């Protein structure tokens, strides 16, 4: 099977999609329990602390989780085993430095993070105690990049499954017995479990070699230089999320933060059943052919076709079933976010048509361009969120998400067309018109108040979208 065939794309999208599907099922239990045990305000606090941790992690991880994939993937494809093992040692050395930087910055920045995130109380200790988790994230990111670049995709999928199981076993008992005081320990324990699992698999394939590790740091300078742009872009993204949640906390309260986070998590997690394969399988394949324009364009278009055909029917079902899913996944307190989440789901059609093209910039190593595009997007996103929230409340957040993703789609495609000579294929255009059209109709159905008409109309649109996708997927595979 060719690594870039439709069959390969379907297989590994299915593998990682199934893993993400299992994540959704586990989340069904975990989020329901967390929502009942902590309520919207508790979930808001979890969101704020997680966002702060990601912000520190992004600021100090040296971009290794992304830049290492490109370098290691090229060596793996060349079949140079000894050079590959040597460069893995380089990656691990820089990961240790990144972990130390993360821990130190978290200690130093704790008072500032408290000032930025809360308008009441003193939560400096919470941020201070997140330092070990930040360090562990750096190690996990490097080992994950190694498994991706060397195509150890089955092992990566297994690690993700065990991490989800661990999250369920750790989260519920601690929140049940200790409530909100268990939030920081849960975050730390989950970071440790994730790191331990990835190390067990990564070291099995590529044993740890510590001899002379500090002497090879200079060889990783090009990787780190490329990673600087990823750091800055990650900082911009995490800072944007932090700013949005802090703004909601100050102007709307922790309840609004929790409600927004629940809606955002629902949309991203559900569509992530397809998107998870992009980072794990598609990016390493695209990186290996980054010097061949025609080959890269073919890979991008095939990925676009399969991703759209697979995610579109799920989005129709998701939009229609949200009035049932929200109370099931969370509690009756979260019913108010149903209209916002249904609208926000429309942004995933735009995202699936943007992400595969956006990876071209990463695969070509255009770090400055990547940073510029990401910064412009997040500035637009923050402005749109603040503007729409002021006028339409939480529903306006859904409007902002759609507007931001539409802006991102136009910007990324325009850039790729003129810089990389990328051309959108006719099949992608045709499939988009049909599937996005069905998605718009599904969103229109959400305005129907009569239950029987609502469910019948929604079911017809889902069957139509599913039949269209299955017929084309079967023909291609």
XYZ file of C-alpha atoms in Angstrom:
477
model
C 0.000 0.000 0.000
C 1.415 3.381 -1.019
C 1.882 5.706 1.936
C 0.046 8.414 0.009
C -2.800 6.352 -1.467
C -6.476 6.846 -0.659
C -6.422 3.431 1.038
C -3.568 4.480 3.346
C -5.313 7.745 4.210
C -8.557 5.906 4.986
C -6.760 3.268 7.067
C -4.884 5.624 9.359
C -7.668 8.178 9.534
C -9.781 5.241 10.648
C -7.174 4.140 13.205
C -6.771 7.556 14.807
C -10.441 8.349 14.261
C -11.345 5.213 16.222
C -8.977 6.267 18.989
C -10.616 9.680 19.045
C -14.023 7.987 18.995
C -13.010 6.032 22.079
C -11.924 9.346 23.565
C -15.417 10.700 22.930
C -16.971 7.701 24.715
C -14.614 8.034 27.670
C -15.275 11.780 27.696
C -18.986 10.967 27.848
C -18.379 9.429 31.258
C -15.582 11.727 32.482
C -17.141 15.052 31.482
C -20.527 14.035 32.839
C -18.959 13.210 36.193
C -16.765 16.324 36.241
C -19.719 18.546 35.310
C -21.812 17.050 38.108
C -18.988 17.127 40.661
C -17.550 20.562 39.867
C -20.308 22.416 37.985
C -19.699 25.189 35.406
C -17.497 27.249 37.769
C -15.275 24.267 38.539
C -14.937 23.452 34.851
C -14.087 27.103 34.270
C -11.256 26.847 36.808
C -9.977 23.664 35.108
C -10.051 25.485 31.779
C -8.120 28.497 33.110
C -5.390 26.381 34.717
C -5.036 24.101 31.684
C -4.812 27.107 29.391
C -2.126 28.691 31.577
C -0.153 25.440 31.600
C -0.356 25.189 27.806
C 0.758 28.813 27.536
C 3.920 28.179 29.583
C 4.545 24.924 27.734
C 4.244 26.586 24.339
C 6.577 29.361 25.445
C 9.362 26.991 26.494
C 9.107 23.758 24.459
C 11.378 25.137 21.686
C 8.926 23.942 19.048
C 10.517 20.482 19.133
C 7.203 18.613 18.937
C 6.784 19.997 15.405
C 10.240 20.841 14.075
C 11.673 17.448 15.122
C 9.090 15.642 12.980
C 10.405 17.308 9.836
C 14.081 16.512 10.534
C 13.616 12.960 11.848
C 11.146 12.093 9.061
C 13.701 12.961 6.365
C 16.344 10.713 7.993
C 13.852 7.886 8.455
C 12.806 8.025 4.790
C 16.470 7.967 3.725
C 16.923 4.706 5.660
C 20.015 5.944 7.518
C 19.605 4.050 10.791
C 22.784 5.222 12.528
C 22.217 8.898 11.697
C 18.594 8.507 12.791
C 19.572 7.128 16.206
C 22.134 9.890 16.618
C 19.630 12.624 15.794
C 17.077 11.134 18.194
C 19.703 11.641 20.918
C 19.933 15.292 19.816
C 16.150 15.678 20.052
C 16.072 14.191 23.543
C 18.886 16.434 24.769
C 17.002 19.547 23.692
C 13.777 18.175 25.231
C 15.511 18.029 28.617
C 16.547 21.669 28.242
C 12.996 22.611 27.249
C 11.620 20.802 30.326
C 13.946 22.732 32.645
C 13.016 26.033 30.987
C 9.326 25.262 31.411
C 9.648 24.473 35.101
C 11.661 27.631 35.807
C 9.337 29.930 33.860
C 6.277 28.490 35.589
C 7.832 29.248 38.977
C 8.750 32.808 37.975
C 5.532 33.660 36.122
C 3.061 32.264 38.689
C 2.187 35.665 40.265
C 1.734 37.281 36.840
C -0.493 34.445 35.619
C -2.664 34.855 38.713
C -2.960 38.592 38.081
C -3.915 38.050 34.428
C -6.411 35.237 34.997
C -8.315 36.137 38.164
C -9.978 39.224 39.546
C -10.560 37.589 42.960
C -8.475 35.638 45.476
C -4.848 34.538 45.269
C -4.232 31.542 42.995
C -0.441 31.903 42.682
C 0.128 28.558 44.399
C -2.046 26.809 41.790
C 0.166 28.057 38.976
C 3.316 27.355 40.994
C 2.306 23.707 41.416
C 1.742 23.295 37.660
C 5.530 23.498 37.040
C 6.184 19.702 37.067
C 3.372 19.152 34.547
C 4.906 21.748 32.202
C 8.270 19.957 32.327
C 6.674 16.582 31.621
C 4.804 17.994 28.617
C 8.133 18.934 27.008
C 9.449 15.370 27.337
C 6.181 13.912 26.041
C 6.177 16.238 23.020
C 9.664 15.189 21.924
C 9.005 11.444 22.219
C 5.678 11.822 20.407
C 7.462 13.605 17.541
C 9.935 10.702 17.288
C 7.131 8.118 17.021
C 5.278 10.191 14.412
C 8.345 10.785 12.248
C 9.348 7.100 12.290
C 5.776 5.995 11.442
C 5.211 4.120 14.693
C 1.556 4.964 14.298
C 0.054 1.862 15.879
C 2.140 2.390 19.010
C 1.103 6.043 19.083
C -2.543 4.999 18.869
C -2.106 2.502 21.729
C -0.466 5.179 23.888
C -3.381 7.514 23.259
C -5.867 4.810 24.263
C -4.091 4.047 27.545
C -3.794 7.779 28.275
C -7.566 8.143 27.927
C -8.178 5.192 30.243
C -5.782 6.703 32.781
C -7.625 10.035 32.589
C -10.847 8.292 33.538
C -9.311 6.330 36.421
C -7.512 9.375 37.835
C -10.051 12.155 37.307
C -13.313 10.812 38.704
C -12.132 9.442 42.100
C -10.043 12.532 42.896
C -12.801 14.999 41.972
C -15.346 12.898 43.882
C -13.378 12.895 47.124
C -11.626 16.275 46.957
C -13.666 18.456 44.572
C -11.958 21.572 43.204
C -8.880 21.074 45.407
C -7.979 18.067 43.220
C -7.751 20.089 39.989
C -3.976 20.713 40.101
C -3.110 17.156 41.250
C -5.279 15.746 38.428
C -3.501 17.892 35.820
C -0.088 16.839 37.169
C -0.936 13.134 37.402
C -2.315 13.131 33.859
C 0.861 14.769 32.550
C 2.908 12.103 34.347
C 0.787 9.219 33.027
C 1.013 10.543 29.468
C 4.799 10.945 29.709
C 5.336 7.519 31.247
C 3.278 5.739 28.581
C 4.994 7.481 25.657
C 8.433 6.754 27.143
C 7.675 3.053 27.511
C 6.904 2.719 23.798
C 9.500 5.160 22.469
C 12.389 3.645 24.463
C 11.396 0.187 23.243
C 12.087 1.186 19.628
C 14.830 3.733 20.281
C 16.624 3.059 23.599
C 17.828 6.003 25.627
C 21.506 6.849 25.063
C 22.883 9.333 27.567
C 26.587 9.052 26.751
C 27.825 12.322 25.265
C 24.312 13.774 25.189
C 25.453 17.305 26.096
C 28.108 17.255 23.328
C 25.525 16.964 20.538
C 23.450 20.028 21.421
C 25.048 22.093 18.645
C 23.671 19.712 16.010
C 20.135 20.593 17.056
C 20.502 24.333 16.501
C 18.801 24.264 13.021
C 15.892 22.315 14.532
C 15.586 24.818 17.382
C 15.768 27.791 14.995
C 12.878 26.312 13.029
C 11.107 25.643 16.299
C 11.363 29.263 17.452
C 8.598 30.208 15.030
C 6.471 27.367 16.380
C 7.132 28.600 19.917
C 6.052 32.127 19.084
C 3.003 30.905 17.162
C 2.113 28.611 20.071
C 2.543 31.473 22.512
C 0.276 33.656 20.398
C -2.338 30.884 20.262
C -2.174 30.062 23.978
C -2.124 33.749 24.909
C -5.208 34.293 22.754
C -7.064 31.458 24.479
C -5.933 32.771 27.857
C -7.027 36.298 26.994
C -10.450 35.092 25.858
C -11.038 32.979 28.976
C -9.723 35.711 31.278
C -11.982 38.250 29.564
C -14.982 35.954 30.010
C -14.035 35.378 33.642
C -13.828 39.107 34.403
C -16.891 40.200 32.387
C -19.114 37.140 32.627
C -17.772 34.997 35.487
C -16.421 31.467 35.757
C -19.780 30.081 34.608
C -19.351 31.691 31.178
C -15.783 30.362 30.987
C -17.029 26.861 31.764
C -19.890 27.092 29.258
C -17.640 28.432 26.483
C -15.018 25.788 27.202
C -17.608 23.009 27.129
C -18.925 24.164 23.730
C -15.434 24.628 22.301
C -14.323 21.236 23.623
C -17.386 19.525 22.129
C -16.787 20.920 18.656
C -13.020 20.358 18.580
C -13.144 16.876 20.158
C -15.848 15.601 17.807
C -14.220 16.831 14.610
C -10.884 15.678 16.040
C -11.876 12.127 15.113
C -10.620 13.026 11.624
C -8.164 15.827 12.412
C -6.101 13.637 14.759
C -4.738 11.706 11.759
C -3.409 14.891 10.145
C -0.772 15.512 12.778
C 0.125 11.863 13.374
C 0.191 10.464 9.819
C -0.296 13.188 7.205
C 2.321 15.720 8.360
C 5.242 13.223 8.395
C 4.268 12.006 4.896
C 4.022 15.555 3.587
C 7.366 16.478 5.187
C 9.089 13.595 3.407
C 8.082 15.041 -0.006
C 8.487 18.722 0.833
C 10.898 19.338 -2.084
C 8.485 18.086 -4.787
C 5.682 20.533 -5.652
C 3.546 18.179 -7.749
C 3.833 15.342 -5.218
C 3.004 17.646 -2.296
C -0.034 19.082 -4.056
C -1.308 15.592 -4.820
C -0.914 14.527 -1.189
C -2.735 17.646 0.031
C -5.691 17.227 -2.339
C -6.114 13.532 -1.580
C -6.062 14.314 2.141
C -8.613 17.107 1.643
C -10.963 14.792 -0.253
C -10.862 11.972 2.293
C -11.000 14.255 5.339
C -14.042 16.125 4.041
C -15.879 12.962 3.015
C -15.283 11.401 6.423
C -16.027 14.387 8.665
C -19.063 15.821 6.842
C -21.658 13.143 7.780
C -20.452 13.245 11.397
C -20.895 17.019 11.490
C -24.481 16.760 10.223
C -25.273 14.168 12.907
C -23.474 16.266 15.514
C -25.430 19.439 14.709
C -28.764 17.629 14.784
C -28.081 15.595 17.951
C -26.617 18.376 20.114
C -29.864 18.992 22.076
C -29.476 15.400 23.328
C -25.653 15.263 23.520
C -25.110 18.369 25.673
C -27.228 17.235 28.681
C -25.861 13.698 28.236
C -22.211 14.731 28.163
C -22.492 17.426 30.822
C -25.671 18.316 32.726
C -28.874 20.312 32.341
C -26.937 23.429 33.435
C -25.173 23.410 30.039
C -28.300 23.335 27.819
C -27.942 27.073 27.124
C -24.860 26.443 24.922
C -26.718 24.240 22.403
C -27.425 27.054 19.860
C -23.853 28.368 20.141
C -22.358 24.883 19.689
C -24.559 24.127 16.667
C -23.342 27.294 14.992
C -19.721 26.709 16.025
C -19.871 23.236 14.440
C -20.204 24.924 11.040
C -16.664 26.247 11.483
C -15.355 22.661 11.304
C -16.322 22.456 7.617
C -14.009 25.403 7.064
C -11.301 23.918 9.252
C -11.231 20.610 7.381
C -10.687 22.551 4.137
C -7.903 24.626 5.706
C -5.711 22.353 7.856
C -4.223 20.076 5.159
C -3.215 23.143 3.130
C -1.833 24.917 6.212
C 0.568 22.012 6.803
C 2.359 22.915 3.556
C 3.982 25.863 5.314
C 5.248 23.592 8.108
C 6.472 20.882 5.726
C 8.469 23.423 3.701
C 10.078 24.845 6.840
C 8.727 28.375 6.224
C 8.905 29.306 9.894
C 8.504 33.063 9.490
C 5.526 32.663 7.164
C 3.944 30.187 9.544
C 4.367 32.619 12.435
C 2.899 35.494 10.427
C -0.162 33.516 9.287
C -0.844 32.166 12.775
C -0.491 35.591 14.383
C -2.846 37.249 11.898
C -5.420 34.500 12.443
C -5.334 34.685 16.244
C -5.515 38.494 16.268
C -8.612 38.265 14.054
C -10.027 35.502 16.272
C -9.621 37.464 19.524
C -11.085 40.640 18.037
C -14.029 38.678 16.599
C -14.699 36.933 19.935
C -14.598 40.126 21.998
C -16.763 41.995 19.474
C -19.374 39.235 19.152
C -19.520 38.423 22.881
C -20.226 42.070 23.722
C -23.199 42.093 21.319
C -24.679 38.597 21.406
C -23.253 36.925 24.513
C -22.255 33.274 24.290
C -24.098 32.813 20.977
C -21.796 35.462 19.569
C -18.859 33.167 20.338
C -20.241 30.761 17.750
C -20.472 33.581 15.206
C -16.864 34.530 15.996
C -15.603 30.970 15.478
C -17.232 30.725 12.048
C -15.953 34.156 11.001
C -12.404 33.377 12.188
C -12.261 30.031 10.367
C -13.609 31.572 7.165
C -10.937 34.253 7.357
C -8.276 31.593 7.996
C -9.423 29.485 5.023
C -9.214 32.405 2.599
C -5.833 33.552 3.931
C -4.202 30.072 3.897
C -5.446 29.153 0.429
C -4.410 32.519 -0.994
C -0.906 32.131 0.475
C -0.470 28.509 -0.646
C -1.656 29.349 -4.169
C 0.890 32.097 -4.745
C 3.843 30.809 -2.718
C 3.665 27.021 -3.187
C 1.780 26.940 -6.514
C -0.908 24.904 -4.772
C -4.051 24.247 -6.818
C -7.328 23.096 -5.328
C -8.502 20.063 -7.314
C -11.912 19.915 -8.986
C -13.087 16.934 -6.883
C -12.391 18.880 -3.667
C -14.437 21.828 -4.960
C -17.312 19.558 -6.011
C -17.397 17.600 -2.753
C -17.246 20.835 -0.760
C -20.236 22.332 -2.522
C -22.337 19.254 -1.785
C -21.259 18.518 1.792
C -21.049 22.116 3.036
C -24.443 22.729 1.432
C -25.916 19.807 3.385
C -24.283 21.200 6.537
C -25.922 24.599 6.007
C -29.283 22.880 5.585
C -28.662 20.914 8.793
C -28.007 24.170 10.643
C -31.225 25.551 9.141
C -33.098 22.586 10.621
C -32.019 23.701 14.118
C -34.483 26.581 13.829
C -37.409 24.150 13.495
C -39.346 23.967 16.771
C -41.674 21.023 15.979
C -39.829 17.860 17.211
C -41.052 15.381 14.565
C -40.206 17.684 11.661
C -36.829 18.457 13.267
C -35.739 14.842 13.630
C -37.107 13.643 10.294
C -35.470 16.512 8.376
C -32.194 16.040 10.232
C -32.186 12.294 9.593
C -32.775 12.793 5.862
C -29.840 15.211 5.626
C -27.566 12.817 7.555
C -28.467 9.880 5.291
C -27.867 12.031 2.200
C -24.453 13.171 3.452
C -23.452 9.647 4.515
C -24.568 8.067 1.218
C -22.658 10.663 -0.817
C -19.467 10.080 1.191
C -19.683 6.275 1.240
C -20.218 6.055 -2.517
C -17.150 8.192 -3.265
C -14.915 6.601 -0.617
C -15.750 3.143 -1.925
C -14.959 4.209 -5.476
C -11.569 5.694 -4.485
C -10.440 2.917 -2.163
